Amino acid sequence: MTRGVALLGSTGSIGTTALRVLDRQRHRFHVAALTAFANTQLLAEQASHFKPAFVGVVSNGGPGHDCWRTGEGCLVEAATRDDVDIVLNAVVGAAGLDATLAALEAGKRVALANKETLVMAGDLAAAAADRGGGEIVPVDSEHSAILQCLAGRHVDDVRRVILTASGGPFRDWPAERLARATIDDALHHPTWRMGRKITVDSATLANKALEVIEAHYLFDLPYDRIEVVVHPQSVVHSLVEFVDGNVLAQLSAPTMELPVLYALTHPERVPDDGVRPFDPVACSPLTFEPVRYDQFPALRLGMNAGRAGGAAPAVFNAANEQAVALFLQGRITFTQIANAIESTLAAFAGAPGDTRDALLAVDSDARRHVRSLFSC
Ligand code: NAD
Ligand code: MG
């Protein structure tokens, strides 16, 4: 019997990547549900190819798609269906939160690309998984690498994990040039083709801050055992140093197809030949550099928010989401993204954050604060 997959965010970068993998693995998985925000044309093409029992679109249901579910609630509906074993959450941003929590509560495996969910509400997600028997398996390439290197070892065997960061398009830009970075500059990632929001996050290094917090919750690791190193080639996806001094790493050419497949099959490995064989010579040289924290303040701000806990990670995430949206609308500059995050954390990091409603309240306060900073 094939396992049912609900793919939330099927029209995005991870969503379309996942469908390529699922198409090759039809003998193991079937697409039980698809959801998207508004791209009805692509969603309709996907639905006619994969024939899921459920299709949901948040807005733009439109004529001709009468059997589709519409509105925000379609994500939770898709994620909790009886014919769904695995929820691949590839939604971008806080919008994915309720579906992740509901899926965990319903005992599903959540193959999680939507890292913002875990950053906002890591404790709530763990509690939902405890209650419902669900589990999170990461899709993010760094966390997939760590999971594969851990290979079932207990976290007490780990001295530290080292997350790799490509450094983004501005890795070697001087500070004064960063202040003039354009939207096109920021969207020009050197190694990955991704959605616009995460591409900007990779340019500010806010993405790596989100990933440090994600690693903390996924692997139950204290922050002082999570480090970041710049690795421009994006071939070594992360490293794990064990207490005996041995270091394991996971390598591949940069493609999200491998971590998507592993999140579906973990802890098993299944044959798949969709990705070209690894060629170490073609990937050479592999280099590593320290992070330039002063040039990319969003990384430190996010790591500190993670350490602070409570509502602070959710505030960091919301401020970042709102500031990136304003940057992509051409309303603020690249360096104002980190300024906005800093101001918002100063105002709201101490707010209550122990329930979903408290987190959603602080999320909207943080977004409002960012807009007010720039009179938007
Ligand atoms: P994307 O913008 O390409 O796609 C986002 C998807 O989410 C789309 O299908 C869109 O319809 C849907 N969506 C957007 N807003 C929504 C809303 N309010 N409600 C419901 N659905 C909504 O983004 P992406 O690059 O595919 O990234 C998705 C997630 O995966 C992000 O959390 C990102 O950080 C993470 N991620 C992406 C990559 C990558 O290579 N693209 C790698 C690692 C992690
Ligand atoms: Mg990543």
PDB file of C-alpha atoms in Angstrom, residues 37-41 43 57-71:
ATOM      1  CA  PHE A  37      -2.269  30.136  -1.991  1.00  0.00           C
ATOM      2  CA  ALA A  38      -3.502  31.597  -5.283  1.00  0.00           C
ATOM      3  CA  ASN A  39      -1.806  30.042  -8.337  1.00  0.00           C
ATOM      4  CA  THR A  40      -4.914  28.198  -9.546  1.00  0.00           C
ATOM      5  CA  GLN A  41      -3.535  27.486 -12.994  1.00  0.00           C
ATOM      6  CA  LEU A  43      -2.586  23.907  -9.002  1.00  0.00           C
ATOM      7  CA  VAL A  57      -6.744  27.012  -2.439  1.00  0.00           C
ATOM      8  CA  VAL A  58      -6.585  29.821   0.099  1.00  0.00           C
ATOM      9  CA  SER A  59      -7.785  32.565  -2.219  1.00  0.00           C
ATOM     10  CA  ASN A  60      -8.935  32.788  -5.842  1.00  0.00           C
ATOM     11  CA  GLY A  61     -11.033  29.588  -5.809  1.00  0.00           C
ATOM     12  CA  GLY A  62     -12.742  31.002  -8.869  1.00  0.00           C
ATOM     13  CA  PRO A  63     -15.183  29.456 -11.279  1.00  0.00           C
ATOM     14  CA  GLY A  64     -14.549  26.011 -12.705  1.00  0.00           C
ATOM     15  CA  HIS A  65     -13.045  24.565  -9.519  1.00  0.00           C
ATOM     16  CA  ASP A  66     -16.227  23.874  -7.608  1.00  0.00           C
ATOM     17  CA  CYS A  67     -14.914  20.774  -5.864  1.00  0.00           C
ATOM     18  CA  TRP A  68     -11.899  22.603  -4.427  1.00  0.00           C
ATOM     19  CA  ARG A  69     -11.934  23.738  -0.823  1.00  0.00           C
ATOM     20  CA  THR A  70     -11.166  27.405  -0.315  1.00  0.00           C
ATOM     21  CA  GLY A  71     -10.008  29.671   2.486  1.00  0.00           C
TER      22      GLY A  71
END
